[in-house]
């Protein structure tokens, strides 16, 4: 009998925690539905990763832009981007500049732009 009373005294707390967790699910799903991501890997002609390459994205419709450098393994990720058509430009001193126009970003999609 004592065990049952301890469990019932914690029920409101457990119910509140469960409600909080379930309430977050639609918010997370909505974020994925109104945004997208662009990611990729930059390599040279020999297949070696190119670190510190400058990657620039430009939303062709709005002019929204972001820049970052690839990591030590040549990878990059632009998360939570507004939807639309993007131009991805990749450049590094000693390498030819690459442009990838018309990268379509739709709801919940991760566009992959690889460069060599």
Coordinates of C-alpha atoms in Angstrom, one line a residue:
X1 CA 0.0 0.0 0.0
X2 CA 2.9 2.3 0.7
X3 CA 4.4 1.9 -2.8
X4 CA 1.1 2.8 -4.5
X5 CA 0.8 6.1 -2.5
X6 CA 4.4 7.1 -3.4
X7 CA 3.7 6.4 -7.1
X8 CA 0.4 8.4 -7.1
X9 CA 2.1 11.3 -5.4
X10 CA 4.6 11.6 -8.3
X11 CA 1.9 11.3 -10.9
X12 CA 1.3 15.0 -11.5
X13 CA 5.0 15.6 -11.9
X14 CA 5.4 12.7 -14.4
X15 CA 2.3 13.9 -16.3
X16 CA 3.7 17.4 -16.5
X17 CA 7.1 16.2 -17.9
X18 CA 5.3 13.9 -20.4
X19 CA 3.1 16.8 -21.5
X20 CA 6.1 19.1 -22.0
X21 CA 8.0 16.6 -24.1
X22 CA 5.0 15.9 -26.3
X23 CA 4.3 19.6 -26.7
X24 CA 7.8 20.2 -28.3
X25 CA 7.2 17.7 -31.1
X26 CA 5.0 20.0 -33.2
X27 CA 7.4 22.9 -32.8
X28 CA 10.3 20.8 -34.0
X29 CA 8.4 19.5 -36.9
X30 CA 7.3 23.0 -37.9
X31 CA 10.9 24.2 -37.9
X32 CA 11.8 21.5 -40.3
X33 CA 8.8 22.2 -42.5
X34 CA 9.7 25.9 -43.0
X35 CA 13.5 25.6 -43.4
X36 CA 16.1 23.5 -45.2
X37 CA 19.8 22.9 -45.2
X38 CA 22.7 22.9 -47.6
X39 CA 25.7 20.8 -47.0
X40 CA 28.6 19.4 -48.9
X41 CA 32.2 18.2 -49.1
X42 CA 35.0 19.9 -51.0
X43 CA 37.8 17.8 -52.5
X44 CA 40.6 18.4 -54.9
X45 CA 41.2 16.5 -58.2
X46 CA 43.2 13.8 -56.3
X47 CA 40.2 13.2 -53.9
X48 CA 41.8 14.9 -50.9
X49 CA 39.7 17.0 -48.7
X50 CA 40.1 20.8 -49.0
X51 CA 40.0 22.5 -45.6
X52 CA 39.3 26.2 -45.2
X53 CA 37.6 26.7 -48.5
X54 CA 35.3 29.7 -48.5
X55 CA 31.6 28.6 -49.2
X56 CA 29.1 31.3 -49.9
X57 CA 25.4 30.8 -50.3
X58 CA 23.1 33.4 -51.9
X59 CA 19.3 33.1 -52.0
X60 CA 18.5 34.1 -55.6
X61 CA 15.1 35.5 -54.7
X62 CA 15.8 37.5 -51.5
X63 CA 19.5 38.3 -51.6
X64 CA 20.0 36.5 -48.3
X65 CA 23.6 35.4 -48.0
X66 CA 25.8 33.5 -45.6
X67 CA 29.5 32.5 -45.7
X68 CA 31.6 30.0 -43.9
X69 CA 34.8 28.0 -44.3
X70 CA 35.0 24.2 -44.7
X71 CA 36.2 22.3 -41.6
X72 CA 39.5 20.4 -41.4
X73 CA 37.9 17.5 -43.4
X74 CA 36.5 19.7 -46.2
X75 CA 32.9 19.5 -45.0
X76 CA 30.4 22.4 -44.5
X77 CA 26.8 22.7 -43.4
X78 CA 24.3 25.7 -43.6
X79 CA 21.4 24.6 -41.3
X80 CA 17.9 26.3 -40.9
X81 CA 17.9 28.3 -44.2
X82 CA 14.9 30.1 -45.6
X83 CA 13.4 28.1 -48.5
X84 CA 14.1 29.1 -52.1
X85 CA 16.7 28.9 -54.9
X86 CA 20.3 29.3 -53.9
X87 CA 23.6 29.9 -55.7
X88 CA 26.5 28.1 -53.9
X89 CA 30.0 29.5 -54.6
X90 CA 33.1 27.7 -53.4
X91 CA 36.6 29.2 -53.6
X92 CA 40.1 28.7 -52.1
X93 CA 43.4 30.3 -53.1
X94 CA 45.2 28.1 -55.6
X95 CA 41.9 26.4 -56.8
X96 CA 39.4 27.3 -59.5
X97 CA 36.3 29.0 -58.2
X98 CA 33.1 26.9 -58.5
X99 CA 29.5 28.2 -58.8
X100 CA 26.4 26.0 -58.4
X101 CA 23.3 28.1 -59.4
X102 CA 19.8 26.9 -58.9
X103 CA 20.1 24.8 -55.8
X104 CA 16.5 24.3 -54.9
X105 CA 15.8 24.2 -51.1
X106 CA 12.3 23.0 -50.2
X107 CA 10.7 22.3 -46.9
X108 CA 12.5 19.8 -44.7
X109 CA 15.1 19.1 -47.4
X110 CA 18.9 19.0 -47.1
X111 CA 20.5 19.9 -50.4
X112 CA 23.9 18.4 -51.1
X113 CA 26.4 20.3 -53.1
X114 CA 29.7 18.5 -53.6
X115 CA 32.7 20.3 -55.1
X116 CA 35.9 19.2 -56.8

